[in-house]
Short mmCIF file of C-alpha atoms in Angstrom, two decimals:
data_model
loop_
_atom_site.label_atom_id
_atom_site.label_comp_id
_atom_site.label_asym_id
_atom_site.label_seq_id
_atom_site.Cartn_x
_atom_site.Cartn_y
_atom_site.Cartn_z
CA MET H 1 21.37 -2.60 3.47
CA GLU H 2 21.38 -5.24 0.90
CA VAL H 3 24.18 -7.20 1.70
CA PHE H 4 25.75 -9.68 -1.18
CA PHE H 5 27.80 -12.88 -0.48
CA HIS H 6 29.75 -15.66 -1.99
CA PHE H 7 28.63 -19.21 -0.49
CA PRO H 8 30.99 -22.33 -0.62
CA ASN H 9 29.25 -24.51 -3.48
CA SER H 10 30.46 -27.68 -1.67
CA VAL H 11 28.92 -27.45 2.05
CA PHE H 12 24.95 -27.49 3.40
CA PRO H 13 24.86 -26.03 5.13
CA TYR H 14 27.40 -23.24 4.66
CA HIS H 15 28.62 -20.38 6.57
CA VAL H 16 28.02 -16.90 5.00
CA ARG H 17 30.94 -14.64 4.61
CA SER H 18 31.11 -11.11 2.84
CA SER H 19 31.87 -10.89 -0.76
CA SER H 20 34.92 -8.58 0.00
CA SER H 21 37.68 -11.07 1.70
CA SER H 22 39.49 -7.96 3.11
CA SER H 23 36.64 -6.66 5.58
CA SER H 24 34.99 -7.90 8.16
CA PRO H 25 31.85 -7.21 9.64
CA SER H 26 33.33 -4.35 12.14
CA ASP H 27 34.76 -2.20 9.32
CA SER H 28 30.82 -1.26 7.89
CA ILE H 29 29.61 -0.49 11.67
CA PRO H 30 30.31 3.43 11.55
CA TYR H 31 28.49 3.52 7.86
CA LYS H 32 25.48 1.38 9.83
CA LEU H 33 25.55 4.14 12.33
CA ILE H 34 25.17 6.88 10.33
CA THR H 35 22.05 4.66 8.24
CA VAL H 36 20.60 4.37 11.98
CA HIS H 37 21.20 8.52 12.55
CA SER H 38 19.92 9.23 8.90
CA SER H 39 16.73 7.35 9.63
CA ILE H 40 16.35 9.05 13.17
CA LEU H 41 16.69 12.32 11.39
CA LEU H 42 14.12 11.57 8.52
CA SER H 43 11.77 9.67 10.76
CA ARG H 44 11.24 12.95 12.86
CA HIS H 45 10.54 14.83 10.27
CA LEU H 46 8.26 12.84 8.76
CA HIS H 47 6.00 11.99 11.70
CA SER H 48 5.98 16.08 12.06
CA GLN H 49 4.60 16.79 8.65
CA ALA H 50 2.29 13.82 9.23
CA GLU H 51 0.70 15.75 11.82
CA LYS H 52 0.63 18.79 10.38
CA LEU H 53 -1.23 17.47 7.16
CA CYS H 54 -3.39 15.62 10.01
CA HIS H 55 -4.26 19.07 11.53
CA LEU H 56 -4.62 20.35 8.15
CA LEU H 57 -7.61 17.57 6.91
CA SER H 58 -8.93 17.57 10.39
CA THR H 59 -9.39 21.84 10.51
CA SER H 60 -11.33 21.02 6.63
CA GLY H 61 -13.54 18.74 8.35
CA LEU H 62 -12.71 15.67 6.72
CA GLN H 63 -12.37 12.37 8.28
CA ILE H 64 -8.63 11.43 8.96
CA ASN H 65 -8.90 7.71 9.81
CA GLU H 66 -10.90 7.41 6.36
CA PHE H 67 -8.19 9.35 4.24
CA PHE H 68 -5.34 7.88 6.01
CA CYS H 69 -6.13 4.54 7.73
CA GLY H 70 -8.53 2.87 5.27
CA ARG H 71 -11.37 2.91 7.47
CA THR H 72 -14.99 3.96 7.30
CA LEU H 73 -16.36 5.15 10.83
CA LYS H 74 -20.18 4.83 10.02
CA ARG H 75 -23.75 4.24 12.00
CA GLY H 76 -25.29 1.12 10.33
CA ARG H 77 -24.18 -0.71 7.45
CA PRO H 78 -21.81 0.77 4.73
CA THR H 79 -22.92 1.19 1.41
CA ILE H 80 -20.94 0.53 -1.62
CA ARG H 81 -21.70 1.82 -5.23
CA ARG H 82 -20.76 0.78 -8.49
CA ALA H 83 -17.90 -1.46 -6.93
CA THR H 84 -15.21 -3.40 -8.61
CA TRP H 85 -11.56 -4.99 -8.03
CA LEU H 86 -10.11 -1.60 -7.85
CA ASP H 87 -11.74 -1.06 -4.59
CA PHE H 88 -8.82 -2.90 -3.40
CA PHE H 89 -6.96 -0.01 -3.80
CA SER H 90 -9.54 2.64 -2.87
CA GLU H 91 -9.31 1.93 0.85
CA ASN H 92 -12.44 3.10 1.53
CA ASP H 93 -15.69 1.24 1.88
CA SER H 94 -18.22 3.73 0.40
CA SER H 95 -17.29 5.01 -2.56
CA GLU H 96 -18.20 5.83 -6.05
CA LYS H 97 -16.50 6.12 -9.37
CA ASP H 98 -17.68 9.30 -11.38
CA PHE H 99 -17.68 9.39 -15.38
CA ALA H 100 -13.83 10.77 -15.44
CA GLY H 101 -12.12 7.31 -13.98
CA LYS H 102 -11.39 8.80 -10.62
CA ARG H 103 -12.33 7.62 -7.40
CA ARG H 104 -13.86 9.93 -5.07
CA PHE H 105 -14.14 9.55 -0.90
CA HIS H 106 -17.12 11.07 0.64
CA PRO H 107 -15.44 11.26 4.70
CA ASP H 108 -18.00 10.88 7.06
CA THR H 109 -17.90 13.06 10.58
CA SER H 110 -20.58 11.52 12.07
CA HIS H 111 -18.61 9.91 14.67
CA GLU H 112 -16.07 11.00 16.91
CA LYS H 113 -12.15 10.70 15.41
CA LYS H 114 -9.98 7.87 16.78
CA PRO H 115 -5.90 8.59 17.00
CA PHE H 116 -4.59 6.92 13.81
CA ASN H 117 -1.77 4.98 14.17
CA GLY H 118 -1.56 3.64 10.34
CA ARG H 119 1.38 0.82 11.22
CA LEU H 120 -0.47 -2.80 11.25
CA CYS H 121 1.42 -3.55 7.89
CA THR H 122 4.62 -2.02 9.26
CA ASN H 123 3.89 -3.97 12.51
CA ILE H 124 3.87 -7.26 10.33
CA LEU H 125 6.51 -6.83 8.27
CA LEU H 126 8.42 -5.99 11.48
CA GLY H 127 7.81 -9.27 12.88
CA LEU H 128 7.83 -11.47 9.81
CA ASN H 129 11.21 -10.30 9.24
CA VAL H 130 12.01 -11.24 12.75
CA LEU H 131 10.70 -14.42 12.52
CA VAL H 132 12.74 -15.21 9.59
CA TYR H 133 15.99 -14.28 11.31
CA ILE H 134 15.25 -17.28 13.83
CA ALA H 135 14.30 -19.41 11.51
CA GLN H 136 17.65 -18.71 9.73
CA VAL H 137 19.53 -18.97 13.33
CA ALA H 138 17.79 -21.87 13.91
CA SER H 139 19.06 -23.66 10.40
CA GLU H 140 22.19 -22.54 11.06
CA GLY H 141 22.33 -19.76 8.27
CA ARG H 142 21.02 -21.84 4.90
CA LEU H 143 20.75 -18.50 3.02
CA MET H 144 20.94 -20.24 0.15
CA PHE H 145 18.71 -22.92 1.06
CA MET H 146 15.95 -20.69 2.50
CA GLY H 147 15.63 -18.43 -0.72
CA ALA H 148 18.68 -15.96 -0.99
CA LYS H 149 18.86 -14.11 -4.37
CA VAL H 150 21.18 -16.52 -6.37
CA ASN H 151 21.10 -15.82 -10.02
CA SER H 152 21.91 -19.22 -11.52
CA LEU H 153 18.94 -20.72 -9.47
CA ILE H 154 16.82 -17.72 -10.55
CA THR H 155 18.00 -18.93 -14.27
CA GLN H 156 16.80 -22.19 -13.62
CA GLY H 157 12.97 -21.64 -12.75
CA GLN H 158 13.38 -20.73 -8.71
CA ILE H 159 11.79 -17.13 -9.28
CA TRP H 160 10.27 -17.17 -6.20
CA ARG H 161 13.76 -15.96 -4.76
CA LEU H 162 12.97 -12.65 -6.59
CA ALA H 163 10.87 -12.19 -3.25
CA THR H 164 11.89 -14.33 -0.52
CA SER H 165 15.21 -12.95 -0.29
CA ALA H 166 14.21 -9.74 0.68
CA PHE H 167 13.07 -10.93 4.35
CA LEU H 168 16.27 -12.77 4.75
CA HIS H 169 19.41 -10.85 6.45
CA GLY H 170 23.20 -11.76 6.67
CA ASN H 171 23.65 -11.13 10.34
CA LEU H 172 21.87 -9.24 13.53
CA ILE H 173 23.15 -6.04 12.34
CA HIS H 174 21.88 -6.32 9.17
CA LEU H 175 18.56 -7.20 10.57
CA LEU H 176 18.49 -4.06 13.13
CA VAL H 177 19.36 -1.49 10.82
CA ASN H 178 17.08 -2.34 8.05
CA CYS H 179 14.01 -3.00 10.78
CA TYR H 180 14.83 0.51 12.24
CA SER H 181 14.93 1.97 8.94
CA LEU H 182 11.44 -0.18 8.03
CA ASN H 183 10.36 1.44 11.73
CA SER H 184 11.15 5.04 10.69
CA ILE H 185 9.70 5.08 6.97
CA GLY H 186 6.83 2.57 7.06
CA PRO H 187 4.21 4.64 9.56
CA PRO H 188 4.14 7.62 7.31
CA VAL H 189 4.04 5.58 3.93
CA GLU H 190 1.33 3.46 5.50
CA MET H 191 -0.89 6.39 6.71
CA PHE H 192 -0.63 8.47 3.49
CA SER H 193 -1.25 5.25 1.22
CA GLY H 194 -3.34 3.11 3.09
CA SER H 195 -2.14 -0.55 4.29
CA LYS H 196 -3.43 -2.53 0.58
CA ARG H 197 -1.59 -0.08 -1.60
CA PHE H 198 1.54 -0.06 1.56
CA MET H 199 1.81 -3.69 0.89
CA THR H 200 1.78 -3.67 -3.10
CA VAL H 201 4.60 -0.76 -3.21
CA TYR H 202 6.71 -2.73 -0.42
CA LEU H 203 6.55 -6.25 -2.34
CA THR H 204 6.52 -4.66 -6.10
CA SER H 205 9.78 -2.45 -4.62
CA ALA H 206 11.29 -5.63 -3.23
CA ILE H 207 10.84 -7.87 -6.76
CA ALA H 208 11.80 -4.53 -8.97
CA SER H 209 15.34 -4.83 -6.22
CA SER H 210 15.71 -8.57 -6.83
CA LEU H 211 15.20 -7.84 -10.54
CA ALA H 212 17.77 -5.13 -10.76
CA SER H 213 20.40 -6.91 -8.48
CA TYR H 214 19.67 -10.44 -10.80
CA ARG H 215 20.57 -8.43 -14.00
CA PHE H 216 23.66 -6.15 -12.98
CA CYS H 217 25.04 -7.88 -10.22
CA GLN H 218 26.06 -11.57 -9.83
CA SER H 219 26.66 -12.27 -6.66
CA PRO H 220 23.79 -13.89 -4.36
CA SER H 221 21.85 -11.37 -2.14
CA VAL H 222 19.81 -10.91 0.53
CA GLY H 223 18.19 -7.63 2.66
CA ALA H 224 15.20 -6.23 3.08
CA SER H 225 16.78 -2.39 1.85
CA GLY H 226 15.34 -2.21 -1.38
CA ALA H 227 12.23 -2.43 -0.97
CA ILE H 228 12.74 -0.13 2.01
CA PHE H 229 14.06 2.29 -0.48
CA GLY H 230 10.45 2.05 -2.44
CA LEU H 231 9.00 3.34 0.11
CA VAL H 232 11.40 5.85 0.47
CA GLY H 233 10.48 6.67 -3.05
CA SER H 234 6.72 6.09 -2.90
CA LEU H 235 7.32 8.95 -0.07
CA ALA H 236 9.18 11.66 -2.33
CA LEU H 237 6.40 10.92 -4.81
CA PHE H 238 3.45 11.66 -2.52
CA VAL H 239 4.86 14.69 -1.13
CA LEU H 240 6.05 15.34 -4.86
CA ARG H 241 2.08 15.26 -5.60
CA HIS H 242 0.63 17.23 -2.80
CA ARG H 243 2.89 20.11 -2.22
CA ASN H 244 -0.43 22.32 -1.81
CA LEU H 245 -0.98 19.78 1.24
CA VAL H 246 2.57 19.53 2.82
CA ASN H 247 3.64 22.85 4.26
CA THR H 248 7.36 22.50 3.20
CA PRO H 249 7.61 20.28 0.25
CA ASN H 250 11.12 21.46 -0.77
CA GLY H 251 12.21 20.66 1.88
CA ASP H 252 11.11 17.23 2.69
CA LEU H 253 12.12 16.43 -1.03
CA LEU H 254 15.46 17.73 -0.04
CA GLN H 255 15.49 15.85 3.00
CA ILE H 256 14.51 12.82 1.52
CA GLY H 257 16.95 13.09 -1.34
CA GLN H 258 19.79 13.32 1.29
CA VAL H 259 19.14 10.22 2.68
CA ILE H 260 18.78 8.68 -0.36
CA LEU H 261 21.95 9.72 -1.49
CA LEU H 262 23.57 9.38 2.01
CA ASN H 263 22.56 5.75 1.50
CA LEU H 264 24.10 5.04 -1.87
CA PHE H 265 27.01 6.91 -0.95
CA ILE H 266 27.61 4.40 1.90
CA GLY H 267 26.75 1.44 -0.48
CA LEU H 268 29.38 2.45 -2.92
CA ALA H 269 31.76 3.31 0.31
CA THR H 270 31.34 -0.31 2.06
CA PRO H 271 32.52 -3.56 0.50
CA GLY H 272 29.61 -6.18 0.24
CA ILE H 273 26.62 -3.91 -0.46
CA ASP H 274 24.30 -4.47 -3.37
CA ASN H 275 23.70 -0.56 -4.29
CA TRP H 276 21.85 -2.06 -7.90
CA GLY H 277 19.30 -3.77 -5.60
CA HIS H 278 18.80 -0.23 -3.85
CA VAL H 279 18.48 1.67 -7.12
CA GLY H 280 15.72 -0.95 -8.27
CA GLY H 281 13.73 -0.82 -5.23
CA LEU H 282 13.76 3.14 -5.55
CA VAL H 283 12.46 2.78 -9.25
CA GLY H 284 10.07 0.23 -8.46
CA GLY H 285 8.59 2.15 -5.49
CA ILE H 286 8.13 5.33 -7.72
CA GLY H 287 6.79 3.66 -10.41
CA ILE H 288 4.35 1.52 -8.77
CA SER H 289 3.12 4.50 -6.60
CA TRP H 290 2.60 6.55 -9.85
CA LEU H 291 0.39 4.11 -11.16
CA LEU H 292 -1.94 3.21 -7.97
CA GLY H 293 -1.60 6.73 -6.28
CA PRO H 294 -2.88 7.80 -4.12
CA SER H 295 -3.18 11.12 -6.39
CA LEU H 296 -5.43 13.24 -4.48
CA ARG H 297 -7.45 16.75 -4.46
CA PHE H 298 -10.02 18.95 -2.78
CA GLY H 299 -13.30 18.76 -4.70
CA SER H 300 -17.21 19.00 -4.33
CA GLY H 301 -20.07 16.49 -4.60
CA LYS H 302 -22.18 16.59 -7.30
CA ASP H 303 -25.44 16.74 -5.69
CA ASP H 304 -24.41 18.91 -2.91
CA ARG H 305 -21.67 21.35 -4.00
CA ARG H 306 -20.91 22.09 -0.13
CA ARG H 307 -20.25 18.67 0.50
CA ARG H 308 -16.17 18.24 0.89
CA ILE H 309 -14.68 15.35 -0.84
CA ILE H 310 -11.37 14.22 -1.92
CA ILE H 311 -10.65 13.02 -5.27
CA ASP H 312 -8.20 10.24 -6.13
CA GLU H 313 -6.97 10.37 -9.80
CA ALA H 314 -4.55 8.18 -9.34
CA PRO H 315 -3.46 7.23 -13.07
CA ILE H 316 -4.93 3.22 -12.44
CA PHE H 317 -8.30 4.53 -12.32
CA ARG H 318 -7.85 6.11 -15.45
CA LEU H 319 -6.63 3.46 -17.31
CA ILE H 320 -8.74 0.76 -16.33
CA LYS H 321 -11.83 3.53 -18.00
CA ARG H 322 -10.29 3.56 -20.92
CA LYS H 323 -10.58 0.29 -21.11
#
């Protein structure tokens, strides 16, 4: 959840209180438990679908670690042909760009496959959120000093608050709910998109969340939930793009949609939650994921038609090719 607060103007440090004077932190605990429960259900479903998709690719003779985790398992030194800065998003060390402006991945099956985990960046973000919260406690809750989203200060030029506010939390329950949600949603998205794209989606969603909150919500706010909503949007777009690879795409989209609507409803029903931040993060995550991909399809090599490859048709490759 992304929570907004009223800060006392006359004191540093200050005590943070909810923007609703009639509500107490315990009032929102039932809603937060509902959020955690929905995250548990979605997490189980996502991990089940990830295992099925991995099995499908494995039986097709494709290297799962390359596809999901961005690793290339080769003997000897990997080669890069026609490498550009777009390789940052290709998540592969062996690639070539064809004349259609698409990225081709050539899976290597010469080595034994290792179990994928796909959660390095998720773990880093979880650790960072916890460390920042420890720093908050040590500083006696100086949220404004540490970078909360405060519209007046952003207007004065402190634009870094659009990003730093996503790593701050109002209290321990707020931190735990967001960390659990990130731990549930993050690994599947990181597996599907790769670590670099995952971090780009997360940070872009965080900034988009703060921008929407800056535009439509005057109260100061903190929280990682806007970025997490962006990951959910990225996952929904992945399922929509790859309906032919997912066993039950309609069921997946329905379950993801239910989680989004449930959390938006909780935001409307609970005082002190910044719904504009949630919506901004969701839109930002979908938008950047549409641009960067992945948007994959199966194909065959030019020289060897029997060689099976995965082609990434993310729009960014076509846009750069036109320029």
